[in-house]
mmCIF file of C-alpha atoms in Angstrom:
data_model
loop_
_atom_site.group_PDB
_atom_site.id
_atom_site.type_symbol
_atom_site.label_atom_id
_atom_site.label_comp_id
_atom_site.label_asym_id
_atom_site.label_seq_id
_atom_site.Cartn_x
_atom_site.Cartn_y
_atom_site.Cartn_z
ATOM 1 C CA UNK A 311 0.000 0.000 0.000
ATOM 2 C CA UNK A 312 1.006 3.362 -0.745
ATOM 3 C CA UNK A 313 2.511 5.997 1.783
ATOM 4 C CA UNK A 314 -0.458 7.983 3.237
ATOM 5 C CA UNK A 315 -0.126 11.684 2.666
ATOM 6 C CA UNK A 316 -1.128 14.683 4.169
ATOM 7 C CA UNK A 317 -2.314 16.200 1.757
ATOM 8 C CA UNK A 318 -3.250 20.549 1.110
ATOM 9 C CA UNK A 319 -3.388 20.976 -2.025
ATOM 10 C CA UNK A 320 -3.429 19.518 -5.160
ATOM 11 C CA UNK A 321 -1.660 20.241 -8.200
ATOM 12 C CA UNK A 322 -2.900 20.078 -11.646
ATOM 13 C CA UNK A 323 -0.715 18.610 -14.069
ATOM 14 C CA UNK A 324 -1.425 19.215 -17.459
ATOM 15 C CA UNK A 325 -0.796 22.984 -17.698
ATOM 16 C CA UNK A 326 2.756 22.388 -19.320
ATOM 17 C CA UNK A 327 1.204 21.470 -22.344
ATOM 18 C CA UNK A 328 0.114 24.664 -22.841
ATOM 19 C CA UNK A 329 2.187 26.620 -21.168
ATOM 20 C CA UNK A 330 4.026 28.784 -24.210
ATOM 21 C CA UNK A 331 0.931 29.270 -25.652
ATOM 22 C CA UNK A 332 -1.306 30.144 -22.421
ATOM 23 C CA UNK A 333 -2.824 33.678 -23.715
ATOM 24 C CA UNK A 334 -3.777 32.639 -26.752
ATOM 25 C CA UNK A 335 -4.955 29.860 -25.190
ATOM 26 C CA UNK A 336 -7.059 31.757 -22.445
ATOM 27 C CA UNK A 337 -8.371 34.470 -24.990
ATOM 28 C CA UNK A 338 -10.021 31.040 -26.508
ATOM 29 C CA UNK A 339 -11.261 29.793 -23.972
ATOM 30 C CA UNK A 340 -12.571 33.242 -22.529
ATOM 31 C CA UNK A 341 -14.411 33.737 -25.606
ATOM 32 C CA UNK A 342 -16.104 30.699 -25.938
ATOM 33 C CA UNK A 343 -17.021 31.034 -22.072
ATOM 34 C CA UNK A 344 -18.962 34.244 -23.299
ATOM 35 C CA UNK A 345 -20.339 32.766 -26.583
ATOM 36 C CA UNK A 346 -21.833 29.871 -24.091
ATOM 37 C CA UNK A 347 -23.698 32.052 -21.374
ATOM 38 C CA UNK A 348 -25.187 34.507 -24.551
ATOM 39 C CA UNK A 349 -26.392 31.613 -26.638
ATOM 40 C CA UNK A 350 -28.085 29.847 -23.696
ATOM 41 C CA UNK A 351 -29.206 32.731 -22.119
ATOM 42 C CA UNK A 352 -30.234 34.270 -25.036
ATOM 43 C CA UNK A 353 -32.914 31.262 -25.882
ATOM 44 C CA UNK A 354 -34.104 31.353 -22.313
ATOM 45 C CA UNK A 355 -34.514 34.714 -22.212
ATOM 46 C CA UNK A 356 -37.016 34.354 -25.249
ATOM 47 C CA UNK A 357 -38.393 31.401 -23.852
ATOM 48 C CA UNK A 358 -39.240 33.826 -20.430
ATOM 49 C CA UNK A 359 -40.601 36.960 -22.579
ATOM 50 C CA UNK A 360 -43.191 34.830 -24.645
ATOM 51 C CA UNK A 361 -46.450 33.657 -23.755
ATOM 52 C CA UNK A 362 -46.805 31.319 -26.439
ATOM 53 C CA UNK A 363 -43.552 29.295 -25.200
ATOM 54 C CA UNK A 364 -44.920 29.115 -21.856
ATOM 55 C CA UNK A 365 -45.564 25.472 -22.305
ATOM 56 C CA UNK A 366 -43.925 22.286 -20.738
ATOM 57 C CA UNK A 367 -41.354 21.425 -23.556
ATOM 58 C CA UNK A 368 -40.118 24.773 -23.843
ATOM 59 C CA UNK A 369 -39.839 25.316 -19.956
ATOM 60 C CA UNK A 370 -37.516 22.235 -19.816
ATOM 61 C CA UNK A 371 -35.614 23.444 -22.407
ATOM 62 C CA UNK A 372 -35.482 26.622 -20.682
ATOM 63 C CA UNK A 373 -34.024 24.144 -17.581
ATOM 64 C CA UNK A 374 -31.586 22.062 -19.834
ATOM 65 C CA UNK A 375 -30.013 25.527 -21.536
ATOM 66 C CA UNK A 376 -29.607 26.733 -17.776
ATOM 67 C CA UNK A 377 -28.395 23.835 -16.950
ATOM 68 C CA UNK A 378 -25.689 24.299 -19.685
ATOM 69 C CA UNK A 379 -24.970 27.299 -18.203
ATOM 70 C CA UNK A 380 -24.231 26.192 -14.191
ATOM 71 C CA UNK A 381 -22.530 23.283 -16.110
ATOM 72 C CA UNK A 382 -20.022 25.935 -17.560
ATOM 73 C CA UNK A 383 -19.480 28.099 -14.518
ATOM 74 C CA UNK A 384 -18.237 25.040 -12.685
ATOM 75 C CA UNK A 385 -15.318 24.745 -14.893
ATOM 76 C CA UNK A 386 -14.580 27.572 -16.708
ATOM 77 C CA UNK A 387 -13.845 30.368 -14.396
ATOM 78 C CA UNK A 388 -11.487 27.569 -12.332
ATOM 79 C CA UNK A 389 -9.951 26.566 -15.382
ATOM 80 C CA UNK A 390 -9.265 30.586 -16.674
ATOM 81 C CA UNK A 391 -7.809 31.267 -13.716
ATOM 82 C CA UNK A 392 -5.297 28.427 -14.006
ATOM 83 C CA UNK A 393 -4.190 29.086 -17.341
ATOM 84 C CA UNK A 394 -2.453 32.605 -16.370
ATOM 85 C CA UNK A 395 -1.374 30.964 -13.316
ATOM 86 C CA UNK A 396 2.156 29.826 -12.394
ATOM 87 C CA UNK A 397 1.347 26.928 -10.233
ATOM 88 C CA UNK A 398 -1.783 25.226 -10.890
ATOM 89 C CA UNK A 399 -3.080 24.245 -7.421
ATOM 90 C CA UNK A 400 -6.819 23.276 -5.555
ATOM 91 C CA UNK A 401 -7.566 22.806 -2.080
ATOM 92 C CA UNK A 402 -9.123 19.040 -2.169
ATOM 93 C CA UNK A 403 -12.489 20.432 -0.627
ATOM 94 C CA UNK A 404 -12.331 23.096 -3.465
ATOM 95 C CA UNK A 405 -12.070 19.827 -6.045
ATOM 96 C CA UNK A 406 -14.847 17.663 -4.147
ATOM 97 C CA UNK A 407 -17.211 21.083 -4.259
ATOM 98 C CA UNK A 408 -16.024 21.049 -8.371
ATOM 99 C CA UNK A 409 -16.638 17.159 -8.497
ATOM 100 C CA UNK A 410 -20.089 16.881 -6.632
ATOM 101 C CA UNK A 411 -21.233 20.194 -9.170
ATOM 102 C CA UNK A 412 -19.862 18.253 -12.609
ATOM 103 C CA UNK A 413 -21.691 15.132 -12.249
ATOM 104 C CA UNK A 414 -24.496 16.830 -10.455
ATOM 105 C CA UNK A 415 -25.210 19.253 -13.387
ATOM 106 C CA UNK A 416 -24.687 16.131 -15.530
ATOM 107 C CA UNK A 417 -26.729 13.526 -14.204
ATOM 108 C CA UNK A 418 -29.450 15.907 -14.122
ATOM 109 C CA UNK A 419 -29.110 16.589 -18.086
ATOM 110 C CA UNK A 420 -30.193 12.754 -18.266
ATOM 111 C CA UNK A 421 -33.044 13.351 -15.596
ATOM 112 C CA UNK A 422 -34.213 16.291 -18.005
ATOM 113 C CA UNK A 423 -33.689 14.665 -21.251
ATOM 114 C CA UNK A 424 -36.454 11.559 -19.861
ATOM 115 C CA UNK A 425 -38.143 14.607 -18.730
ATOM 116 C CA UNK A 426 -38.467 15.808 -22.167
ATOM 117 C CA UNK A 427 -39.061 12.510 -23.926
ATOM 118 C CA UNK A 428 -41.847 11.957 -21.616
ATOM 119 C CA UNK A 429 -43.513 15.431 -23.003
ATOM 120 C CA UNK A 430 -43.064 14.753 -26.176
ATOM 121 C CA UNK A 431 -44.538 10.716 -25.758
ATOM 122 C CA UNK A 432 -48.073 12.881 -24.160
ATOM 123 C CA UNK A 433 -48.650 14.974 -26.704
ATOM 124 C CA UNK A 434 -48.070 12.379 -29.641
ATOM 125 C CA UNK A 435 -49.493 9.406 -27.835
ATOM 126 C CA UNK A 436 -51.734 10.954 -26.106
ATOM 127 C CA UNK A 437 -52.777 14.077 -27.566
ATOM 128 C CA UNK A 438 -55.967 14.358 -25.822
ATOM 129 C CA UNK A 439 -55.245 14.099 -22.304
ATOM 130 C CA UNK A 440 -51.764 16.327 -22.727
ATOM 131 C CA UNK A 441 -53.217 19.411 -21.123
ATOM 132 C CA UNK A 442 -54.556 16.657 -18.189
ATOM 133 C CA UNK A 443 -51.073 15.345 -17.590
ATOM 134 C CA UNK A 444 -48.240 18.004 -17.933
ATOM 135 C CA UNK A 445 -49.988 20.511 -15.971
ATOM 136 C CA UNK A 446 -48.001 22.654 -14.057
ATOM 137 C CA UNK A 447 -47.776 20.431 -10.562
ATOM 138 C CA UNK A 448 -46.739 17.891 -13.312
ATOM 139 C CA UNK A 449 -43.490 20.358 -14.656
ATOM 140 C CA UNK A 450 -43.067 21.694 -11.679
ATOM 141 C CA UNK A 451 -42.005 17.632 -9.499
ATOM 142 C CA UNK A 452 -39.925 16.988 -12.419
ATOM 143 C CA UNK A 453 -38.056 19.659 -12.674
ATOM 144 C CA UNK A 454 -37.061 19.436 -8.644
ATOM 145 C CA UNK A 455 -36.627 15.820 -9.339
ATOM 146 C CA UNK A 456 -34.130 16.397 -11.922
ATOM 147 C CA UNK A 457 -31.969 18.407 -10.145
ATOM 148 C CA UNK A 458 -32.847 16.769 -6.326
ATOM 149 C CA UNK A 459 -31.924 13.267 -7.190
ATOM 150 C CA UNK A 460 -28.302 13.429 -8.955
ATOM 151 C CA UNK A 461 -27.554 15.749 -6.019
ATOM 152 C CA UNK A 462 -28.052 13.262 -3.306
ATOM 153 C CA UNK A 463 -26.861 10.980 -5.156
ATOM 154 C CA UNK A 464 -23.255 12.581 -5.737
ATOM 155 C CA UNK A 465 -23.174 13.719 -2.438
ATOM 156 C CA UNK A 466 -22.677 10.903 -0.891
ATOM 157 C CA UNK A 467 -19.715 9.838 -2.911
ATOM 158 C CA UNK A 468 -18.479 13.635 -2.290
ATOM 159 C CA UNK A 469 -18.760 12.797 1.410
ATOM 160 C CA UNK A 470 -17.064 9.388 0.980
ATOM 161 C CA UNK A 471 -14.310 10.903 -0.606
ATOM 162 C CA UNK A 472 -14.029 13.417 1.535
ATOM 163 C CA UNK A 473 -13.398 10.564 3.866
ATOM 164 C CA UNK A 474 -10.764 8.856 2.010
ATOM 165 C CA UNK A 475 -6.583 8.755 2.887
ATOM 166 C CA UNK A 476 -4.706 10.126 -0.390
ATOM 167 C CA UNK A 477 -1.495 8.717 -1.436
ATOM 168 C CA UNK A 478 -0.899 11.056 -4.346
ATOM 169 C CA UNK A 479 -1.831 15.129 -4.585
ATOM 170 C CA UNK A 480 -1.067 15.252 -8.541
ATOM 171 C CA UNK A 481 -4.297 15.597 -10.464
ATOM 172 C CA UNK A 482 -4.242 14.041 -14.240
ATOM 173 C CA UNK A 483 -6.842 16.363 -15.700
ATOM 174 C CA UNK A 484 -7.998 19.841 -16.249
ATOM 175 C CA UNK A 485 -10.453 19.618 -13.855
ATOM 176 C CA UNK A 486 -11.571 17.307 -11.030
ATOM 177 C CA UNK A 487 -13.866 14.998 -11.977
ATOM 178 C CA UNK A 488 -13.765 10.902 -11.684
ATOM 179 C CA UNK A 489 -9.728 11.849 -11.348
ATOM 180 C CA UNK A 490 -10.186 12.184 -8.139
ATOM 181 C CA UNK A 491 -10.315 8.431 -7.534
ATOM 182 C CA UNK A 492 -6.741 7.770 -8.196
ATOM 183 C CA UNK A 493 -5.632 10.497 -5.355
ATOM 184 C CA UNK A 494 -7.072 8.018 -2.875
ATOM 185 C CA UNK A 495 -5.111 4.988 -1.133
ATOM 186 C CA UNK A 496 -7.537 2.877 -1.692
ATOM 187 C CA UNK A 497 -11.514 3.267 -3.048
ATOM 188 C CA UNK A 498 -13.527 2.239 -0.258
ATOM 189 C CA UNK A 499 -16.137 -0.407 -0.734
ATOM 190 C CA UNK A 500 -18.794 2.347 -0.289
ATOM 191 C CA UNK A 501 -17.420 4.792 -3.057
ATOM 192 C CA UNK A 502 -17.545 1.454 -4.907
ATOM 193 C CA UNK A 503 -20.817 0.008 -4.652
ATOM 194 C CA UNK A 504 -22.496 3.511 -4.506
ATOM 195 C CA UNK A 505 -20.410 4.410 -7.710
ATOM 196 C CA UNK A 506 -22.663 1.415 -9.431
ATOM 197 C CA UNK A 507 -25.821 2.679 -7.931
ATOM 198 C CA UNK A 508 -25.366 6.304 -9.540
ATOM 199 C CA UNK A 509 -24.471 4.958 -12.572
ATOM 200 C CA UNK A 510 -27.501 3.160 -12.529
ATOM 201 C CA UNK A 511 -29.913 5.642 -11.555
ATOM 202 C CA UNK A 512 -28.470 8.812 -12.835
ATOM 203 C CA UNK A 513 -27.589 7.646 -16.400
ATOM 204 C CA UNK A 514 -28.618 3.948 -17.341
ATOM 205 C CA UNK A 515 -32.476 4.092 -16.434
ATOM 206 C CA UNK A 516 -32.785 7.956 -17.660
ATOM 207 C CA UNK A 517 -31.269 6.193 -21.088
ATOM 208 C CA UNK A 518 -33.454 3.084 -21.207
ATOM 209 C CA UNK A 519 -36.986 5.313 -20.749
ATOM 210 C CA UNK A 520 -35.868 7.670 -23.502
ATOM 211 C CA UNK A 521 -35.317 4.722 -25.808
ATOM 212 C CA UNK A 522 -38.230 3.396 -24.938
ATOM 213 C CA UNK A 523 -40.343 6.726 -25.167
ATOM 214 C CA UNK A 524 -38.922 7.455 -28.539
ATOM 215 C CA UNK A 525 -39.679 4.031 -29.772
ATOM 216 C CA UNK A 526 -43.091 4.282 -29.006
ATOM 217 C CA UNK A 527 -43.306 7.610 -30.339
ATOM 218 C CA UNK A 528 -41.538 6.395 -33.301
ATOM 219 C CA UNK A 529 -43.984 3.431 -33.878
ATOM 220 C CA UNK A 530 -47.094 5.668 -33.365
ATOM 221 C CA UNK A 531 -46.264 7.833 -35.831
ATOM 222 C CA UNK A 532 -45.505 5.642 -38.386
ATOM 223 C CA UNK A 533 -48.877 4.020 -38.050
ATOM 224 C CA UNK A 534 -49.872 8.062 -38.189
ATOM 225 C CA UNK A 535 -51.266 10.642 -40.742
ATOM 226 C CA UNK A 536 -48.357 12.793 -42.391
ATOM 227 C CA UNK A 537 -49.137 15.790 -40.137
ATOM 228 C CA UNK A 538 -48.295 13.574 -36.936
ATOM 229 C CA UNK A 539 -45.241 12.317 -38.512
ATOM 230 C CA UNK A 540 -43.997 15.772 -39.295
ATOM 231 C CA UNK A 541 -44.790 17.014 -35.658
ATOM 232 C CA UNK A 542 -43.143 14.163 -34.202
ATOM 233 C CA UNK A 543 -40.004 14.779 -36.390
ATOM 234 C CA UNK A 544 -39.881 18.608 -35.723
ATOM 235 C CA UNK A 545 -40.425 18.217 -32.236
ATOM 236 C CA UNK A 546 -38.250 15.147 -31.489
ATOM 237 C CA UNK A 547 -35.012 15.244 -33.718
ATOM 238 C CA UNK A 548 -33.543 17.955 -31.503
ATOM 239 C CA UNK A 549 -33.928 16.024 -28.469
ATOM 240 C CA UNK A 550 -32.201 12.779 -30.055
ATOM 241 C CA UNK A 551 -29.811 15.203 -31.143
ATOM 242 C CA UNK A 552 -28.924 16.278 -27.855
ATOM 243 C CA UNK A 553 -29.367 12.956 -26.360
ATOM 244 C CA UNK A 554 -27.004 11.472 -28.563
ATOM 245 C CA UNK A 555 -23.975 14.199 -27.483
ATOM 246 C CA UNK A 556 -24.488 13.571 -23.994
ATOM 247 C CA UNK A 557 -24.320 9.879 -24.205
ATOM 248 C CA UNK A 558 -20.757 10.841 -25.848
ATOM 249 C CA UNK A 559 -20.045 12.484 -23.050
ATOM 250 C CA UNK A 560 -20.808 9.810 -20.559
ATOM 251 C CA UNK A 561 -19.069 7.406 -22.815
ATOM 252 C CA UNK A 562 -15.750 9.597 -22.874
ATOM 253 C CA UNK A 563 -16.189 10.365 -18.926
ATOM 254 C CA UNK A 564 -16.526 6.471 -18.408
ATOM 255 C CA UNK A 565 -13.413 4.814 -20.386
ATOM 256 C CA UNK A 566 -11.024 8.320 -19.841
ATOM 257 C CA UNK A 567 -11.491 9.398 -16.198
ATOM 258 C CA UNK A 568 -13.155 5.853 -14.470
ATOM 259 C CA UNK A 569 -10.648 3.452 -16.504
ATOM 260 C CA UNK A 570 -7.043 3.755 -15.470
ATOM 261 C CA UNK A 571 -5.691 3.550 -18.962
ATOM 262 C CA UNK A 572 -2.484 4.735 -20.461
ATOM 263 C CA UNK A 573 -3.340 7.681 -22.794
ATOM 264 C CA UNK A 574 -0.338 9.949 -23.898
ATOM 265 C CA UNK A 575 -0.926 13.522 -21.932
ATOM 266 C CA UNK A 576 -1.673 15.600 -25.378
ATOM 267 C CA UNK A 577 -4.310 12.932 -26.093
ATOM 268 C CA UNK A 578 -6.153 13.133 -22.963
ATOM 269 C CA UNK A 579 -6.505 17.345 -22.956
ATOM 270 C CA UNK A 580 -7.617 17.610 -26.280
ATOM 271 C CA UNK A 581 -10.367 14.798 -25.692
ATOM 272 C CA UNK A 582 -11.018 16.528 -22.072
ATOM 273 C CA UNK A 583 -11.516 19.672 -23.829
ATOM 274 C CA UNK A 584 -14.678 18.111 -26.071
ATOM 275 C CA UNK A 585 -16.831 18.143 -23.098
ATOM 276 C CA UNK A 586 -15.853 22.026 -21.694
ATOM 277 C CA UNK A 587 -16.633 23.164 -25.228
ATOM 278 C CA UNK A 588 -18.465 21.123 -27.246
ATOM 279 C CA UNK A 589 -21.419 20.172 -25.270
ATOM 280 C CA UNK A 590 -22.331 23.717 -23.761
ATOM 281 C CA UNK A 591 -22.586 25.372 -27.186
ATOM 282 C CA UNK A 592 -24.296 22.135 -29.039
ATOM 283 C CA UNK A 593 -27.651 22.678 -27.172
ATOM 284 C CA UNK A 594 -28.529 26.569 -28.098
ATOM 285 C CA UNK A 595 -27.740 26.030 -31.488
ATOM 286 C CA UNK A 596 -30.015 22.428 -31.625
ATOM 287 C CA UNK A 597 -32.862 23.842 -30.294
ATOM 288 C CA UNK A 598 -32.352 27.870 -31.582
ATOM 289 C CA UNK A 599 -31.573 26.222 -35.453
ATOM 290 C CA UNK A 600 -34.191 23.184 -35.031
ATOM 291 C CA UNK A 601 -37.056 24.200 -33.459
ATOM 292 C CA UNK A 602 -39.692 26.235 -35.331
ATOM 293 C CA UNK A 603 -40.909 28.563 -32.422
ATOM 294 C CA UNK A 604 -37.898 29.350 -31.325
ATOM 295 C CA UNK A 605 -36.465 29.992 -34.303
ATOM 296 C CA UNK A 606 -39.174 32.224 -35.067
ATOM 297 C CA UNK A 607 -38.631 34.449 -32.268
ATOM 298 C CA UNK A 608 -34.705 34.437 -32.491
ATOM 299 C CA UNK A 609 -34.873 35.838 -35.921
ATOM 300 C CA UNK A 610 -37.403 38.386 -34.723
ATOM 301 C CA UNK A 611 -34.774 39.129 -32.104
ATOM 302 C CA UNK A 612 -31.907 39.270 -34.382
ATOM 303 C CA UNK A 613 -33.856 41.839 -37.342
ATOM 304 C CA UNK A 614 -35.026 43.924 -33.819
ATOM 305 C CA UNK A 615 -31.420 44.602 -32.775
ATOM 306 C CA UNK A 616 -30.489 45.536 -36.679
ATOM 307 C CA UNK A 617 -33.248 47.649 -37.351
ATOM 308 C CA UNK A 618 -32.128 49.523 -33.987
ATOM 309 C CA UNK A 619 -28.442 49.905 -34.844
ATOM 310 C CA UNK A 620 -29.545 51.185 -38.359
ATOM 311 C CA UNK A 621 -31.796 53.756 -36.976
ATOM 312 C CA UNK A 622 -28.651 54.784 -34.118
ATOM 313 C CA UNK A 623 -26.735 54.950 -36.710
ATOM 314 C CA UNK A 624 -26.004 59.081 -37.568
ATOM 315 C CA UNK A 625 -27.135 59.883 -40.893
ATOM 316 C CA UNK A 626 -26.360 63.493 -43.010
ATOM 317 C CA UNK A 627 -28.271 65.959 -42.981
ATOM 318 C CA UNK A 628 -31.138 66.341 -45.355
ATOM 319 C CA UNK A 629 -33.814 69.313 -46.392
ATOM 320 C CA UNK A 630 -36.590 67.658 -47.970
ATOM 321 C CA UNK A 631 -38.565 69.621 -50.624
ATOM 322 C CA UNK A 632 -42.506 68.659 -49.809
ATOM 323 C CA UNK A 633 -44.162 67.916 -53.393
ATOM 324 C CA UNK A 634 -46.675 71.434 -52.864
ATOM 325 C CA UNK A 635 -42.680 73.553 -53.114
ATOM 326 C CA UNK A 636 -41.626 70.928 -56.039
ATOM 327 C CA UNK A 637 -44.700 71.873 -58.105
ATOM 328 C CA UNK A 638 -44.104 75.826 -57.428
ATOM 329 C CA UNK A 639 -40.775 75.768 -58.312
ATOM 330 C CA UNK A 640 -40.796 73.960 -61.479
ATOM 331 C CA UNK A 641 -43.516 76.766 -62.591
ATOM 332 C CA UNK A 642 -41.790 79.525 -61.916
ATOM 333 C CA UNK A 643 -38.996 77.869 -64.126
ATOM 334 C CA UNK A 644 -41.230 77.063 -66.639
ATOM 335 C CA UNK A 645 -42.168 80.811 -66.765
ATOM 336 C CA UNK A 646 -38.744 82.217 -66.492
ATOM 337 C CA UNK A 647 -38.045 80.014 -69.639
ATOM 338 C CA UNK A 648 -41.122 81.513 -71.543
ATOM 339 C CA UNK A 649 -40.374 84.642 -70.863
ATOM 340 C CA UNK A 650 -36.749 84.389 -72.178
ATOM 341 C CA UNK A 651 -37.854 82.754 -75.175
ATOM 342 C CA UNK A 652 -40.824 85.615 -75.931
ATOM 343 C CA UNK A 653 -38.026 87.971 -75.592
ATOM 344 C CA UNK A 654 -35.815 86.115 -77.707
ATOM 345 C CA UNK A 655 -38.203 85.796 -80.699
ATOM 346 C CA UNK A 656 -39.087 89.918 -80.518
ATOM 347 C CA UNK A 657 -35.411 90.835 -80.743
ATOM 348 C CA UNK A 658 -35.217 88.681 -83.898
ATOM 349 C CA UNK A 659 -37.766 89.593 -85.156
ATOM 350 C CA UNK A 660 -37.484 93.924 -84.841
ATOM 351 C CA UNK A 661 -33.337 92.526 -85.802
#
C-alpha cells in the first residue's frame, strides 16, 4: 500500500502542455465562455418573454439551456484562472465542491432529457389528455426531481471521498472529476458500490426510458397521418440530437477518467476539452436552429437589434422639398423660360 499523505493541495498537471501558448490559449477559452452564457441565455430569455412558449417542452428546455450554463461556470472560471497561473493548485475540498457540481449538473441533463421525452410521448401518444397530464404540478415535481436526485446521489460519494486517505496530490486532468479516484489509497467499498448505484440511476435508467419513449413515439407515428409524422419529427429530432452528445459524453467520462488507462498527456486534454466546449454550445444552437418557435422568435430578435443599430446609426443631414414647393418651383422655371424665349423671338424679329 502506498505511503499515506497529508495532503493541502493539489496540483494540476497538465498545464505544461500549454504553457508557451497560455494567452492565446485563455483568450479562446474566454471567448467561448462568453459565446456559451449569450447563446443559452439568449434562448431562455425568449423562452421567459413569450407567452406562447410558456408550455412544458419549452420550460424544460429553458431548464436544460440553464443547466448548460451552471454546467459551464463550474469549470470555466477555475480553469481561466489556471491558465495565467504559475502553479496550478486546488484545495481538495475546493475539487470535491467542483466534483459533486460536474456530475451533479450532468446527471441531471439525463433526468431532463427523460423529462423531455416523456412530453413529447403525451402529446403524440396521447394528444388528448396532454393538457390533463403536464400541468403545471406535473413540470413543476420533475423539474425538482431532476436536479434533487443526482444531487443526493453525488453527495454521498463527495462525502465518501471526503473521507478517504490520499497517497498522491497530482491531479491528471484539467479539472476534477472521476480523477479524483486515483488520489485516494484505496476506493472504499462504499465509493464502490455507490459508484454502481449512480451509474444506474443517474444515467442507465434515464437512457433506457428515452429509448423506450422514442420508440413508441416512433412506432405511433408511423402508423400516423403525415401531419403527426412531421410534428413528431420537428419536435423530437432535436432532443435525439442532444441525447445522442451527452451519451458521448458519458461514454468519454466512463473509459477516460473511471478506466485507469495509459493515454499519452496531449491525447487526454484535447479529448477533455470536447466536453468544456463542445457540449455547452451544441444545445442553443439544436434547439435555436431546429425548433420552429424558437427559431421564429430568435430571428425576430436578431432583425429587432439591426433595425435599432440602423436607426442609431447618424445619418447626413437632409432638407426635404414637400411635393406642394416641387410643383411651385418647377412653374416659376417654366415661366422664367417663356419669358426668355418671348423675348428672344421679338429681338429677332425687330433685328
Amino acid at each position: 500500500m502506498d505511503k499515506e499523505l497529508n495532503v493541502t493541495f493539489l496540483t494540476l498537471d497538465w498545464y505544461t502542455e500549454i504553457n508557451k501558448y497560455r494567452y492565446i490559449f485563455f483568450f479562446i477559452m474566454f471567448t467561448l465562455y462568453i459565446l456559451i452564457i449569450c447563446t443559452n441565455s439568449t434562448i431562455v430569455y425568449l423562452i421567459w418573454i413569450h407567452k406562447n412558449l410558456h408550455e412544458p417542452m419549452y420550460i424544460f428546455i429553458a431548464a436544460l439551456l440553464l443547466n448548460s450554463v451552471l454546467y459551464s461556470t463550474t469549470i470555466y472560471p477555475k480553469l481561466l484562472i489556471d491558465v495565467l497561473s504559475d502553479k496550478q493548485v486546488t484545495t481538495y475540498s475546493a475539487c470535491l465542491f467542483q466534483f459533486f457540481m460536474f456530475y451533479t449538473l450532468g446527471g441531471s441533463e439525463f433526468f431532463l432529457l427523460a423529462a423531455m421525452a416523456y412530453d413529447r410521448y403525451v402529446a403524440i401518444c396521447k394528444p388528448l389528455q396532454y393538457h390533463i397530464i403536464m400541468r403545471k404540478t406535473t413540470v413543476s415535481i420533475s423539474l425538482i426531481i431532476a436536479w434533487l436526485v443526482p444531487a443526493c446521489h453525488i453527495a454521498v460519494l463527495a462525502i465518501a471521498s471526503a473521507e478517504a486517505k490520499l497517497c498522491d496530490s497530482n491531479i491528471k486532468g484539467i479539472f476534477c472529476n472521476n480523477a479524483v479516484y486515483s488520489l485516494q489509497c484505496q476506493r472504499s467499498r462504499l465509493i464502490i458500490i455507490f459508484g454502481v448505484i449512480a451509474l444506474l440511476d443517474l444515467v442507465i435508467l434515464p437512457m433506457l426510458f428515452i429509448v423506450f419513449t422514442y420508440t413508441t413515439i416512433f412506432i405511433v407515428s408511423c402508423q400516423s397521418c403525415k401531419e403527426i409524422r412531421k410534428k413528431a419529427a420537428e419536435t423530437c429530432l432535436p432532443h435525439l440530437l442532444v441525447l445522442i452528445s451527452a451519451c458521448l459524453f458519458f461514454v468519454y467520462d466512463v473509459s477516460i477518467a473511471r478506466v485507469e488507462a495509459d493515454f499519452p498527456k496531449t491525447a487526454r486534454i484535447i479529448m477533455t476539452l470536447q466536453i468544456v466546449l463542445y457540449h455547452p454550445l451544441f444545445n442553443p444552437f439544436v434547439y435555436g436552429l431546429k425548433m420552429k418557435e424558437i427559431s421564429k422568435h430568435l430571428k425576430g430578435l436578431l432583425c429587432v437589434s439591426t433595425l435599432s443599430a440602423w436607426h442609431r446609426k447618424p445619418r447626413p443631414k437632409t432638407y426635404p422639398i414637400s411635393i406642394g414647393r416641387w410643383r411651385y418651383v418647377v412653374v416659376v422655371w417654366f415661366a422664367i423660360e417663356v419669358g426668355r424665349h418671348l423675348q428672344w423671338r421679338r429681338s429677332w424679329s425687330e433685328g
